[in-house]
PDB file of C-alpha atoms in Angstrom:
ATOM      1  CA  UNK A   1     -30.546  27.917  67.374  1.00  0.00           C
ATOM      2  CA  UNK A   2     -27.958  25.295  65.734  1.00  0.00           C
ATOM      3  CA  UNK A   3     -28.415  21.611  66.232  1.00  0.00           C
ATOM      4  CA  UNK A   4     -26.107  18.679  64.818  1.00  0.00           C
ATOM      5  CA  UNK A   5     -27.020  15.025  65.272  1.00  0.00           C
ATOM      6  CA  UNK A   6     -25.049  12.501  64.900  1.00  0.00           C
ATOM      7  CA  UNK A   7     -25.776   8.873  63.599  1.00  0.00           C
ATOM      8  CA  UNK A   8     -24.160   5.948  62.219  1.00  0.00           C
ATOM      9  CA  UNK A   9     -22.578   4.596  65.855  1.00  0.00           C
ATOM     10  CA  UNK A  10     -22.553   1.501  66.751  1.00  0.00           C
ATOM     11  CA  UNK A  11     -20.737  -2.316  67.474  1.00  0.00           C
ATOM     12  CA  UNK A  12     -18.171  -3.562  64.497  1.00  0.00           C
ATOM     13  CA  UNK A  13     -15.299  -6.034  64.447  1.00  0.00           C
ATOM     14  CA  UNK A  14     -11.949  -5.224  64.229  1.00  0.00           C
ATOM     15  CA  UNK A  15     -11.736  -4.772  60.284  1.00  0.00           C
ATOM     16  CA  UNK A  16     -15.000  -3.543  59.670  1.00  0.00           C
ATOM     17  CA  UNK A  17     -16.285  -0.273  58.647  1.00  0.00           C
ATOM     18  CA  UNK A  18     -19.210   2.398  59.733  1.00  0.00           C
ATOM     19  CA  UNK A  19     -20.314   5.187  58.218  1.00  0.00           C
ATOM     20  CA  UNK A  20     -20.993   8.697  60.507  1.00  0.00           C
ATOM     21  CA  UNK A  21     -23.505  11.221  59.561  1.00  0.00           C
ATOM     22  CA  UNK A  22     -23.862  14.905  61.046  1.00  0.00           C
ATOM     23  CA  UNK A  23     -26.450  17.289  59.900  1.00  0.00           C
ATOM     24  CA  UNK A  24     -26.635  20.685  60.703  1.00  0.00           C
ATOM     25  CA  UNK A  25     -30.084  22.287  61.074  1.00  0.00           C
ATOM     26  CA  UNK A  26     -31.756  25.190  62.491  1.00  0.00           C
ATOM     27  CA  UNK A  27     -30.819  28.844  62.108  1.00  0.00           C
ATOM     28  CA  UNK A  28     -28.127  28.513  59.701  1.00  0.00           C
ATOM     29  CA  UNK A  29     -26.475  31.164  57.056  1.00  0.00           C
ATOM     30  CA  UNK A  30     -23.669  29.398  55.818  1.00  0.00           C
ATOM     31  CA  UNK A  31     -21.233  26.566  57.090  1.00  0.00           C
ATOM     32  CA  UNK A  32     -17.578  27.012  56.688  1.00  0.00           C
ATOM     33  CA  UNK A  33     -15.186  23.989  58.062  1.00  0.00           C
ATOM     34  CA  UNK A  34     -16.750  20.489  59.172  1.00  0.00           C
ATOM     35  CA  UNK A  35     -15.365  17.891  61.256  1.00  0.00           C
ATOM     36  CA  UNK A  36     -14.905  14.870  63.247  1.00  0.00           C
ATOM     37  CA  UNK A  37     -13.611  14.689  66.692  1.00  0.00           C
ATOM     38  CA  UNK A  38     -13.133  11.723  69.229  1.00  0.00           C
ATOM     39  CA  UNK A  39     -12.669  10.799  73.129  1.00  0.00           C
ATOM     40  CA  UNK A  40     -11.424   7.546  73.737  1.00  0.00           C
ATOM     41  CA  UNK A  41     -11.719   7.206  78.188  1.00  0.00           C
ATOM     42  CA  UNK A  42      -9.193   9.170  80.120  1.00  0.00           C
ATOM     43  CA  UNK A  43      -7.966  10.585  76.997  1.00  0.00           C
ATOM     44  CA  UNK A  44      -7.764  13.961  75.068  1.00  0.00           C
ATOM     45  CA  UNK A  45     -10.799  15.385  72.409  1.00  0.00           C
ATOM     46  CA  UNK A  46      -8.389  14.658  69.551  1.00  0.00           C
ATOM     47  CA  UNK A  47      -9.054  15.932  65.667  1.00  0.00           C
ATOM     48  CA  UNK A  48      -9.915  13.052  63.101  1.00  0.00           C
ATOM     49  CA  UNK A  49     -11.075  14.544  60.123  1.00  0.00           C
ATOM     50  CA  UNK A  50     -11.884  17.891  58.753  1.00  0.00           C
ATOM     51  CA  UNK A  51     -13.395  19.402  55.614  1.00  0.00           C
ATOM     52  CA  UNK A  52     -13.864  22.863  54.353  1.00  0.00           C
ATOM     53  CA  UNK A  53     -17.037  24.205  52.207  1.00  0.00           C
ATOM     54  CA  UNK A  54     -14.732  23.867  49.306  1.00  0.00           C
ATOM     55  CA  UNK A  55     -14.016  20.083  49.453  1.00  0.00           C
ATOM     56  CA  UNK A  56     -10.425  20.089  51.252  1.00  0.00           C
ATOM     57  CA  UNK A  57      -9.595  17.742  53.851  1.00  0.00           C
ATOM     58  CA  UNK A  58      -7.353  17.067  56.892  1.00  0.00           C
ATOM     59  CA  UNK A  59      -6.643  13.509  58.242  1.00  0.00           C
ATOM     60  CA  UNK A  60      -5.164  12.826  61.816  1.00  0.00           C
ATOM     61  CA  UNK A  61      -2.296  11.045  60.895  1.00  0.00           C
ATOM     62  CA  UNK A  62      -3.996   7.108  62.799  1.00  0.00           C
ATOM     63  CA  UNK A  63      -6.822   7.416  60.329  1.00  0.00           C
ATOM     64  CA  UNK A  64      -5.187   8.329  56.845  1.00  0.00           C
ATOM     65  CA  UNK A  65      -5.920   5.828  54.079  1.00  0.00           C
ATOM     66  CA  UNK A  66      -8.713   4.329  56.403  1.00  0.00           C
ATOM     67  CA  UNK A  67     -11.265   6.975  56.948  1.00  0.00           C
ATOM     68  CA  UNK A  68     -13.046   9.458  54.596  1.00  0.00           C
ATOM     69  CA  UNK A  69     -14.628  12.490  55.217  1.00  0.00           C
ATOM     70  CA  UNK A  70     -17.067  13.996  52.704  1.00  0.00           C
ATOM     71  CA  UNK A  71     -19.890  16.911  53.065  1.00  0.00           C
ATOM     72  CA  UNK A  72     -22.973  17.598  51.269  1.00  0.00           C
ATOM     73  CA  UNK A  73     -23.452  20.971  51.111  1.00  0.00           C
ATOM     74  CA  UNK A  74     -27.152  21.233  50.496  1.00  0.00           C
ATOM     75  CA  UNK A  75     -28.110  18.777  53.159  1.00  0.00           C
ATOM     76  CA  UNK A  76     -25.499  20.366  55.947  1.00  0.00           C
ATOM     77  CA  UNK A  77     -24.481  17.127  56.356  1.00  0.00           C
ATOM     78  CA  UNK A  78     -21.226  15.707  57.197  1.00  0.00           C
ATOM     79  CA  UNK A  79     -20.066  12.245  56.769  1.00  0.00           C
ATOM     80  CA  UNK A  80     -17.554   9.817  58.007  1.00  0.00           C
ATOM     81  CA  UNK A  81     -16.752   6.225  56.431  1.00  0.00           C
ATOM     82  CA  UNK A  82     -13.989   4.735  58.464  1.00  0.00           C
ATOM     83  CA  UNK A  83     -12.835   1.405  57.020  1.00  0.00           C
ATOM     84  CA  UNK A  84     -10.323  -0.893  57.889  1.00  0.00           C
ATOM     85  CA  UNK A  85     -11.378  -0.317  61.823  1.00  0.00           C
ATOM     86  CA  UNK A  86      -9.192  -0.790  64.822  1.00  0.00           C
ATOM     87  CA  UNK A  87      -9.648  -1.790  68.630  1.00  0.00           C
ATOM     88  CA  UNK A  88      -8.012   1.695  69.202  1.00  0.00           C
ATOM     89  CA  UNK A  89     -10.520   3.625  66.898  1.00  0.00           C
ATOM     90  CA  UNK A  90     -13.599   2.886  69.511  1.00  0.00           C
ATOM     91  CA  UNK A  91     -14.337   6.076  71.069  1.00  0.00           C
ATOM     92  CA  UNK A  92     -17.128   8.836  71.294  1.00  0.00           C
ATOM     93  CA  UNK A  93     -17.330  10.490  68.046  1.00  0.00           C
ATOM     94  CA  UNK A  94     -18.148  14.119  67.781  1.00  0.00           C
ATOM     95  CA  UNK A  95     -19.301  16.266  65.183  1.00  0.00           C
ATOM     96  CA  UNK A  96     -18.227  19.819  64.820  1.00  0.00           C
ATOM     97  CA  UNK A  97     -19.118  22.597  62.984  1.00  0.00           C
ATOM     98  CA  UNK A  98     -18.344  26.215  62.336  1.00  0.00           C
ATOM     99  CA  UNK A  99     -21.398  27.834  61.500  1.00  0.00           C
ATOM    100  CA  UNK A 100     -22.347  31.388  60.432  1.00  0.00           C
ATOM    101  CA  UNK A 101     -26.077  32.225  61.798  1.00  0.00           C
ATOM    102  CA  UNK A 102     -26.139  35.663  60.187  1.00  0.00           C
ATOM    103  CA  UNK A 103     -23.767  37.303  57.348  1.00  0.00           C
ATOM    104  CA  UNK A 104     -22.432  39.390  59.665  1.00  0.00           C
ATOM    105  CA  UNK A 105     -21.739  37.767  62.574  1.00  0.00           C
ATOM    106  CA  UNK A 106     -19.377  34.484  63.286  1.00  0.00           C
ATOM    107  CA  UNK A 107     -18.747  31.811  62.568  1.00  0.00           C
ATOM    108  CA  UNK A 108     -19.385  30.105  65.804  1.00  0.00           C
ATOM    109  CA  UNK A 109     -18.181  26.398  66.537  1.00  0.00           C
ATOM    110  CA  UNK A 110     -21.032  24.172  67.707  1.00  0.00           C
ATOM    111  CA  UNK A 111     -20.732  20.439  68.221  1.00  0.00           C
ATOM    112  CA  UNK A 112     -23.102  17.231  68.253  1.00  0.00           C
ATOM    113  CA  UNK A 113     -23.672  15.039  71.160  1.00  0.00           C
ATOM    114  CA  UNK A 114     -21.785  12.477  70.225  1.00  0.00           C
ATOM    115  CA  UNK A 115     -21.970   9.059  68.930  1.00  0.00           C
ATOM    116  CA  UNK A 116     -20.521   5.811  70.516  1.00  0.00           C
ATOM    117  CA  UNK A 117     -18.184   3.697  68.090  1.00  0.00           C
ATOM    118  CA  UNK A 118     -17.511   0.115  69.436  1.00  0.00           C
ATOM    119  CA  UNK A 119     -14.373  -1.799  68.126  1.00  0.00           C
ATOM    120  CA  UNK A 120     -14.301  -5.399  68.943  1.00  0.00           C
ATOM    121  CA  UNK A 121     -10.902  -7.215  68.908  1.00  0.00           C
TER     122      UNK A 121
END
């Protein structure tokens, strides 16, 4: 089995910054593309942030020049800094993953739990 948990949520001021952190563990061959979802109430899963194995990223277009995505490879870990924070950012962060369990079959997406991120105004 594949698990990711999430850390790094919590209660900022408008302005301030977090960090996220996703690692991948369990039975794992190799990750290809890591990522960053969120779902704000009544709204949409939207896309915030992607990376591939090779170091490439993807910014929704509301979080370019304020967040950063980056991956360790050796940890399966994914990581989020988000700077510059806004009332609208607050939302249930996921992490996602596509992850190959065996050489010969996937990759598979799996996803964390989540992790709460509180904006105050």
């Amino acid at each position: 089995q594949v698990q990711l948990v999430e850390s790094g949520g919590g209660l900022v001021q408008a302005g301030g910054s977090l960090r996220l952190s996703c690692a991948a563990s369990g039975s794992i061959f190799s990750i290809n593309a890591m990522g960053w979802y969120r779902q704000a109430p009544g709204l949409l899963r939207e896309l915030v942030a992607v990376t591939t194995r090779g170091g490439s990223a993807n910014y929704a277009d509301s979080v370019k020049g304020r967040f950063t995505i980056s991956r360790d490879n050796a940890k399966n870990t994914v990581y989020l800094q988000m700077n510059s924070l806004k009332p609208e950012d607050a939302a249930v962060y996921y992490c996602n993953a596509l992850i190959k369990q065996t050489s010969w079959i996937g990759p598979y997406e799996f996803w964390g739990q989540g992790t709460q991120v509180t904006v105050s105004s």
